[in-house]
CSV table of C-alpha atoms and ligand atoms in Angstrom, one decimal:
chain,number,residue,atom,x,y,z
A,1,MET,CA,14.8,14.8,19.7
A,2,THR,CA,12.2,17.1,18.2
A,3,LYS,CA,8.8,15.8,17.7
A,4,ALA,CA,8.2,14.8,14.1
A,5,THR,CA,5.0,16.0,12.5
A,6,THR,CA,3.5,16.3,9.0
A,7,PRO,CA,5.5,19.1,7.1
A,8,THR,CA,3.5,22.3,7.1
A,9,ASP,CA,4.3,22.9,3.4
A,10,LEU,CA,3.0,19.4,2.4
A,11,THR,CA,0.4,19.4,-0.4
A,12,ILE,CA,-1.6,16.3,-1.1
A,13,THR,CA,-2.6,16.4,-4.8
A,14,PRO,CA,-5.0,13.9,-6.2
A,15,ARG,CA,-3.8,13.2,-9.7
A,16,ASP,CA,-6.7,12.1,-11.8
A,17,LEU,CA,-4.9,9.8,-14.2
A,18,ARG,CA,-5.9,6.6,-16.0
A,19,PHE,CA,-3.6,3.8,-17.0
A,20,GLY,CA,-3.7,0.8,-19.2
A,21,ARG,CA,-7.0,1.4,-21.0
A,22,GLY,CA,-7.3,-0.1,-24.4
A,23,VAL,CA,-3.9,-1.8,-24.2
A,24,ARG,CA,-3.3,-5.5,-24.3
A,25,ARG,CA,-1.0,-6.4,-21.4
A,26,ALA,CA,1.2,-9.5,-21.5
A,27,ARG,CA,0.3,-12.3,-19.1
A,28,TRP,CA,3.6,-11.8,-17.3
A,29,TRP,CA,3.8,-8.1,-17.7
A,30,MET,CA,6.5,-7.8,-15.1
A,31,ASN,CA,9.8,-8.6,-16.8
A,32,ASN,CA,8.2,-11.7,-18.3
A,33,ASP,CA,8.6,-13.2,-14.9
A,34,PRO,CA,5.6,-15.2,-13.5
A,35,ILE,CA,6.7,-14.8,-9.9
A,36,ALA,CA,7.3,-11.1,-10.0
A,37,THR,CA,4.0,-10.7,-11.9
A,38,ALA,CA,2.1,-12.8,-9.4
A,39,PHE,CA,3.6,-10.8,-6.5
A,40,TYR,CA,2.2,-7.5,-7.9
A,41,ASN,CA,-1.0,-9.0,-9.2
A,42,ALA,CA,-1.8,-10.4,-5.8
A,43,LEU,CA,-1.2,-7.1,-4.2
A,44,SER,CA,-3.3,-5.2,-6.8
A,45,VAL,CA,-6.3,-7.6,-6.3
A,46,THR,CA,-6.5,-6.5,-2.7
A,47,PHE,CA,-6.5,-2.8,-3.2
A,48,PRO,CA,-10.1,-1.9,-4.2
A,49,LYS,CA,-11.6,-3.5,-1.1
A,50,GLY,CA,-8.7,-2.6,1.1
A,51,GLU,CA,-8.8,1.1,0.1
A,52,GLY,CA,-12.5,1.2,0.6
A,53,PHE,CA,-11.9,0.0,4.2
A,54,PHE,CA,-9.2,2.7,4.7
A,55,ILE,CA,-11.5,5.4,3.5
A,56,ASP,CA,-14.4,4.3,5.8
A,57,SER,CA,-12.0,3.9,8.8
A,58,VAL,CA,-10.5,7.4,8.5
A,59,ARG,CA,-13.8,9.1,7.5
A,60,ALA,CA,-15.4,7.8,10.8
A,61,PHE,CA,-13.0,10.2,12.6
A,62,ARG,CA,-13.2,13.3,10.3
A,63,ALA,CA,-15.8,15.2,12.3
A,64,GLY,CA,-14.2,17.6,14.7
A,65,THR,CA,-10.7,17.4,13.3
A,66,PRO,CA,-8.7,20.7,12.9
A,67,SER,CA,-9.3,22.3,9.5
A,68,ARG,CA,-5.9,21.4,8.0
A,69,LEU,CA,-6.3,17.7,9.0
A,70,ASN,CA,-9.9,17.8,7.7
A,71,ALA,CA,-8.7,19.0,4.3
A,72,GLU,CA,-6.0,16.3,4.3
A,73,ILE,CA,-8.5,13.6,5.0
A,74,ASN,CA,-10.6,14.8,2.1
A,75,ALA,CA,-7.5,14.8,-0.2
A,76,PHE,CA,-6.6,11.3,1.1
A,77,ILE,CA,-10.1,10.0,0.3
A,78,LYS,CA,-9.9,11.5,-3.3
A,79,GLN,CA,-6.6,9.8,-3.9
A,80,GLU,CA,-7.7,6.4,-2.5
A,81,VAL,CA,-10.9,6.5,-4.6
A,82,MET,CA,-8.8,7.0,-7.8
A,83,HIS,CA,-6.4,4.3,-6.7
A,84,THR,CA,-9.3,2.0,-6.4
A,85,ARG,CA,-10.6,2.9,-9.9
A,86,GLU,CA,-7.2,2.3,-11.4
A,87,HIS,CA,-6.7,-1.0,-9.6
A,88,VAL,CA,-10.1,-2.2,-10.7
A,89,ALA,CA,-8.9,-1.5,-14.3
A,90,PHE,CA,-5.6,-3.2,-13.6
A,91,ASN,CA,-7.3,-6.2,-12.1
A,92,ARG,CA,-9.5,-6.5,-15.2
A,93,HIS,CA,-6.3,-7.2,-17.1
A,94,VAL,CA,-5.4,-9.9,-14.6
A,95,THR,CA,-8.8,-11.7,-15.0
A,96,ASP,CA,-8.7,-11.1,-18.8
A,97,GLN,CA,-5.6,-13.3,-18.7
A,98,GLY,CA,-7.8,-16.1,-17.3
A,99,TYR,CA,-6.7,-15.9,-13.7
A,100,ASP,CA,-9.3,-16.7,-11.1
A,101,VAL,CA,-9.0,-14.3,-8.2
A,102,SER,CA,-11.9,-15.5,-6.1
A,103,LEU,CA,-9.6,-17.1,-3.4
A,104,LEU,CA,-7.7,-13.8,-3.2
A,105,ASP,CA,-10.9,-11.9,-2.9
A,106,ARG,CA,-12.0,-14.2,-0.1
A,107,HIS,CA,-8.8,-13.5,1.8
A,108,VAL,CA,-9.5,-9.8,1.8
A,109,ASP,CA,-13.2,-10.3,2.8
A,110,GLU,CA,-12.1,-12.5,5.7
A,111,ALA,CA,-9.5,-10.0,6.9
A,112,ILE,CA,-12.0,-7.1,6.8
A,113,ALA,CA,-14.6,-9.3,8.5
A,114,LEU,CA,-12.2,-9.7,11.4
A,115,THR,CA,-12.6,-6.0,12.1
A,116,GLU,CA,-16.4,-6.0,12.1
A,117,GLY,CA,-17.9,-5.5,15.5
A,118,LYS,CA,-14.6,-4.1,16.7
A,119,PRO,CA,-14.5,-0.5,17.9
A,120,ALA,CA,-14.0,2.1,15.1
A,121,ILE,CA,-10.7,3.1,16.7
A,122,ALA,CA,-9.4,-0.4,16.1
A,123,ARG,CA,-10.2,-0.1,12.4
A,124,LEU,CA,-8.4,3.2,12.3
A,125,ALA,CA,-5.4,1.6,14.0
A,126,ALA,CA,-5.4,-1.2,11.3
A,127,THR,CA,-5.7,1.4,8.6
A,128,MET,CA,-2.8,3.4,10.1
A,129,ALA,CA,-0.7,0.2,10.2
A,130,LEU,CA,-1.5,-0.7,6.6
A,131,GLU,CA,-0.9,2.9,5.5
A,132,HIS,CA,2.6,2.6,7.0
A,133,PHE,CA,3.0,-0.6,5.1
A,134,THR,CA,2.0,0.9,1.8
A,135,ALA,CA,4.1,4.0,2.5
A,136,ILE,CA,7.3,2.0,3.1
A,137,LEU,CA,6.6,-0.3,0.1
A,138,ALA,CA,6.0,2.9,-2.0
A,139,HIS,CA,9.2,4.4,-0.8
A,140,GLU,CA,11.2,1.3,-1.7
A,141,LEU,CA,9.5,1.0,-5.1
A,142,LEU,CA,10.5,4.5,-6.0
A,143,ALA,CA,13.9,4.5,-4.4
A,144,ALA,CA,15.2,1.3,-6.1
A,145,PRO,CA,14.5,1.1,-9.8
A,146,ARG,CA,15.2,-2.7,-9.8
A,147,HIS,CA,11.7,-3.4,-8.5
A,148,LEU,CA,10.0,-2.2,-11.7
A,149,ALA,CA,12.8,-3.1,-14.0
A,150,GLY,CA,11.5,-4.8,-17.1
A,151,ALA,CA,7.8,-4.0,-16.4
A,152,GLU,CA,5.5,-2.9,-19.2
A,153,LEU,CA,5.6,0.9,-19.2
A,154,GLU,CA,2.0,1.7,-18.6
A,155,ALA,CA,1.8,-0.8,-15.7
A,156,ALA,CA,5.0,0.6,-14.2
A,157,ALA,CA,3.6,4.1,-14.5
A,158,MET,CA,0.5,3.1,-12.6
A,159,TRP,CA,2.5,1.6,-9.7
A,160,ARG,CA,4.7,4.7,-9.6
A,161,TRP,CA,1.7,7.0,-9.6
A,162,HIS,CA,0.1,5.0,-6.8
A,163,ALA,CA,3.4,5.0,-4.8
A,164,ILE,CA,3.8,8.8,-5.2
A,165,GLU,CA,0.4,9.4,-3.7
A,166,GLU,CA,0.9,6.9,-0.9
A,167,ILE,CA,4.0,8.8,0.2
A,168,GLU,CA,2.2,12.1,0.0
A,169,HIS,CA,-0.7,11.0,2.2
A,170,LYS,CA,1.3,8.7,4.5
A,171,GLY,CA,0.7,10.9,7.6
A,172,VAL,CA,-3.1,11.3,7.2
A,173,ALA,CA,-4.3,8.1,9.0
A,174,TYR,CA,-1.6,8.6,11.6
A,175,ASP,CA,-2.5,12.2,12.3
A,176,THR,CA,-6.2,11.2,12.5
A,177,TRP,CA,-5.3,8.6,15.1
A,178,LEU,CA,-3.2,11.1,17.0
A,179,HIS,CA,-6.2,13.4,17.1
A,180,ALA,CA,-8.7,10.7,17.9
A,181,THR,CA,-6.6,9.3,20.8
A,182,ARG,CA,-5.3,12.7,22.1
A,183,ASP,CA,-6.7,12.0,25.6
A,184,TRP,CA,-5.3,8.5,25.9
A,185,PRO,CA,-2.4,7.7,28.2
A,186,ARG,CA,0.9,7.3,26.2
A,187,LEU,CA,1.3,3.6,27.1
A,188,ARG,CA,-2.2,2.7,26.0
A,189,ARG,CA,-1.7,4.5,22.7
A,190,TRP,CA,1.5,2.7,22.1
A,191,ALA,CA,0.2,-0.7,23.1
A,192,VAL,CA,-2.9,-0.6,20.8
A,193,LYS,CA,-0.8,0.8,18.0
A,194,ALA,CA,1.9,-1.9,18.3
A,195,LEU,CA,-0.5,-4.8,18.9
A,196,VAL,CA,-2.6,-3.9,15.9
A,197,MET,CA,0.5,-3.5,13.7
A,198,LEU,CA,1.6,-7.0,14.7
A,199,THR,CA,-1.7,-8.7,13.9
A,200,THR,CA,-2.2,-6.7,10.8
A,201,THR,CA,1.3,-7.5,9.5
A,202,ARG,CA,0.7,-11.2,10.1
A,203,LYS,CA,-2.6,-11.1,8.2
A,204,PHE,CA,-1.2,-8.9,5.4
A,205,LEU,CA,1.9,-11.0,4.7
A,206,SER,CA,0.1,-14.4,5.0
A,207,GLY,CA,-2.7,-13.2,2.8
A,208,ARG,CA,-0.5,-11.8,0.0
A,209,TYR,CA,1.8,-14.8,0.2
A,210,LEU,CA,-1.1,-17.3,-0.2
A,211,GLY,CA,-2.5,-15.1,-3.0
A,212,THR,CA,0.8,-15.1,-4.9
A,213,ILE,CA,1.1,-18.8,-4.5
A,214,GLU,CA,-2.5,-19.3,-5.8
A,215,LEU,CA,-1.8,-17.2,-8.9
A,216,LEU,CA,1.4,-19.2,-9.6
A,217,ARG,CA,-0.6,-22.4,-9.2
A,218,GLN,CA,-2.7,-21.2,-12.1
A,219,ASP,CA,0.4,-20.8,-14.1
A,220,GLY,CA,1.4,-24.4,-13.3
A,221,ILE,CA,4.1,-23.4,-10.8
A,222,THR,CA,3.6,-25.3,-7.5
A,223,GLY,CA,5.3,-26.9,-4.6
A,224,LEU,CA,8.9,-26.0,-3.6
A,225,ARG,CA,9.5,-24.1,-6.9
A,226,ALA,CA,6.6,-21.7,-6.1
A,227,HIS,CA,7.4,-21.3,-2.4
A,228,LEU,CA,11.2,-20.9,-2.7
A,229,GLY,CA,10.6,-18.6,-5.8
A,230,VAL,CA,8.3,-16.3,-3.9
A,231,LEU,CA,10.5,-16.2,-0.8
A,232,HIS,CA,13.6,-15.5,-2.9
A,233,TYR,CA,11.7,-12.7,-4.7
A,234,ALA,CA,10.5,-11.1,-1.5
A,235,PHE,CA,13.5,-11.5,0.6
A,236,VAL,CA,16.6,-11.8,-1.6
A,237,ARG,CA,16.3,-10.3,-5.1
A,238,PRO,CA,14.9,-7.7,-5.5
A,239,GLY,CA,14.0,-8.3,-1.9
A,240,MET,CA,11.2,-5.8,-1.3
A,241,VAL,CA,10.1,-7.3,2.1
A,242,ARG,CA,13.7,-7.4,3.4
A,243,LYS,CA,14.3,-3.8,2.3
A,244,VAL,CA,11.3,-2.5,4.2
A,245,LEU,CA,12.0,-4.3,7.4
A,246,GLY,CA,13.9,-1.5,9.1
A,247,ALA,CA,11.2,1.0,8.3
A,248,TRP,CA,8.6,-1.4,9.6
A,249,ILE,CA,10.4,-1.7,12.9
A,250,SER,CA,10.7,2.1,13.3
A,251,TYR,CA,6.9,2.1,13.8
A,252,PHE,CA,7.4,0.7,17.2
A,253,LEU,CA,10.0,3.2,18.4
A,254,PRO,CA,9.2,6.1,20.6
A,255,GLY,CA,8.6,9.4,18.8
A,256,PHE,CA,7.7,7.6,15.5
A,257,HIS,CA,5.8,9.6,12.9
A,258,PRO,CA,5.5,8.8,9.2
A,259,TRP,CA,7.1,12.1,8.4
A,260,ARG,CA,10.1,11.6,10.7
A,261,HIS,CA,11.5,10.5,7.4
A,262,ASP,CA,10.8,13.2,4.8
A,263,ASP,CA,11.0,11.4,1.4
A,264,ARG,CA,9.3,13.9,-0.8
A,265,LYS,CA,12.4,14.0,-3.0
A,266,LEU,CA,11.3,10.6,-4.4
A,267,ILE,CA,8.0,12.2,-5.5
A,268,SER,CA,9.5,14.9,-7.6
A,269,ARG,CA,12.0,12.4,-9.1
A,270,ALA,CA,9.4,9.8,-9.9
A,271,GLU,CA,7.0,12.4,-11.3
A,272,SER,CA,9.6,13.5,-13.9
A,273,ASP,CA,10.3,9.9,-14.8
A,274,TYR,CA,6.8,8.9,-15.3
A,275,ALA,CA,5.8,12.1,-17.2
A,276,ALA,CA,8.3,10.9,-19.8
A,277,ALA,CA,6.6,7.5,-19.8
A,278,VAL,CA,3.0,8.5,-20.1
A,279,LEU,CA,3.3,11.6,-22.3
A,280,PRO,CA,3.1,10.9,-26.1
A,281,ALA,CA,6.5,11.2,-27.7
B,1,FE2,FE1,-3.8,3.8,-2.3
B,2,FE2,FE1,-3.1,5.0,1.1
């Protein structure tokens, strides 16, 4: 099996776009469905702080990287900064609807606090794990139209734009890690990578799950209805979490690299879709 690497003809293009300014978004902007809306709102609330953490973690290892990786890190940072800006704007719509997101904010603060005092390489490993997570969610979001079916157009366009750029820069944290640990024995590399992925996944899933449940509680949806509704949404239909399970497992296999699976076709397809959605008719 040949060793997968980031394609040499990959370009990481920060697209400086703004979404959803000056519009009034419906409370349940996703298909008029409180569960689907809560699922994406809960995810969005975590992005500004999460992406700030990713940027810091990767930047800590920028010095001394080969020039191509150095340029990719800079493009990655530019993309993440703009994602943060757009999710801040998106989250303002969430709080404008009267949702209190303080508990969700606290979950993110607590998750980030767990990494404080840990070596910088552990923070990079957590970022690499979460970037794999975002890349496989982004892939599924663009590959299967059912996920964003019925969403308000400007909101769907924002999620597609974010997904495109997550696919584009999916190898950056990974390549930074490969460079930073180039002198490590293989087994140690794998063990740290795998262990951090397991703990990060547990924290990520439980945090987003509780966040979704909390937003639903504010809509008066509680108890079994909330829990079964969210589990059904995540695992059955449209089943985002179930659909990414295989790609999640691939992270642990020998020879894994985010670009072993070249899914750039999804980028060009989504870009033409969303150009039609954001350009004035
Ligand atoms: Fe992002
Ligand atoms: Fe990212």
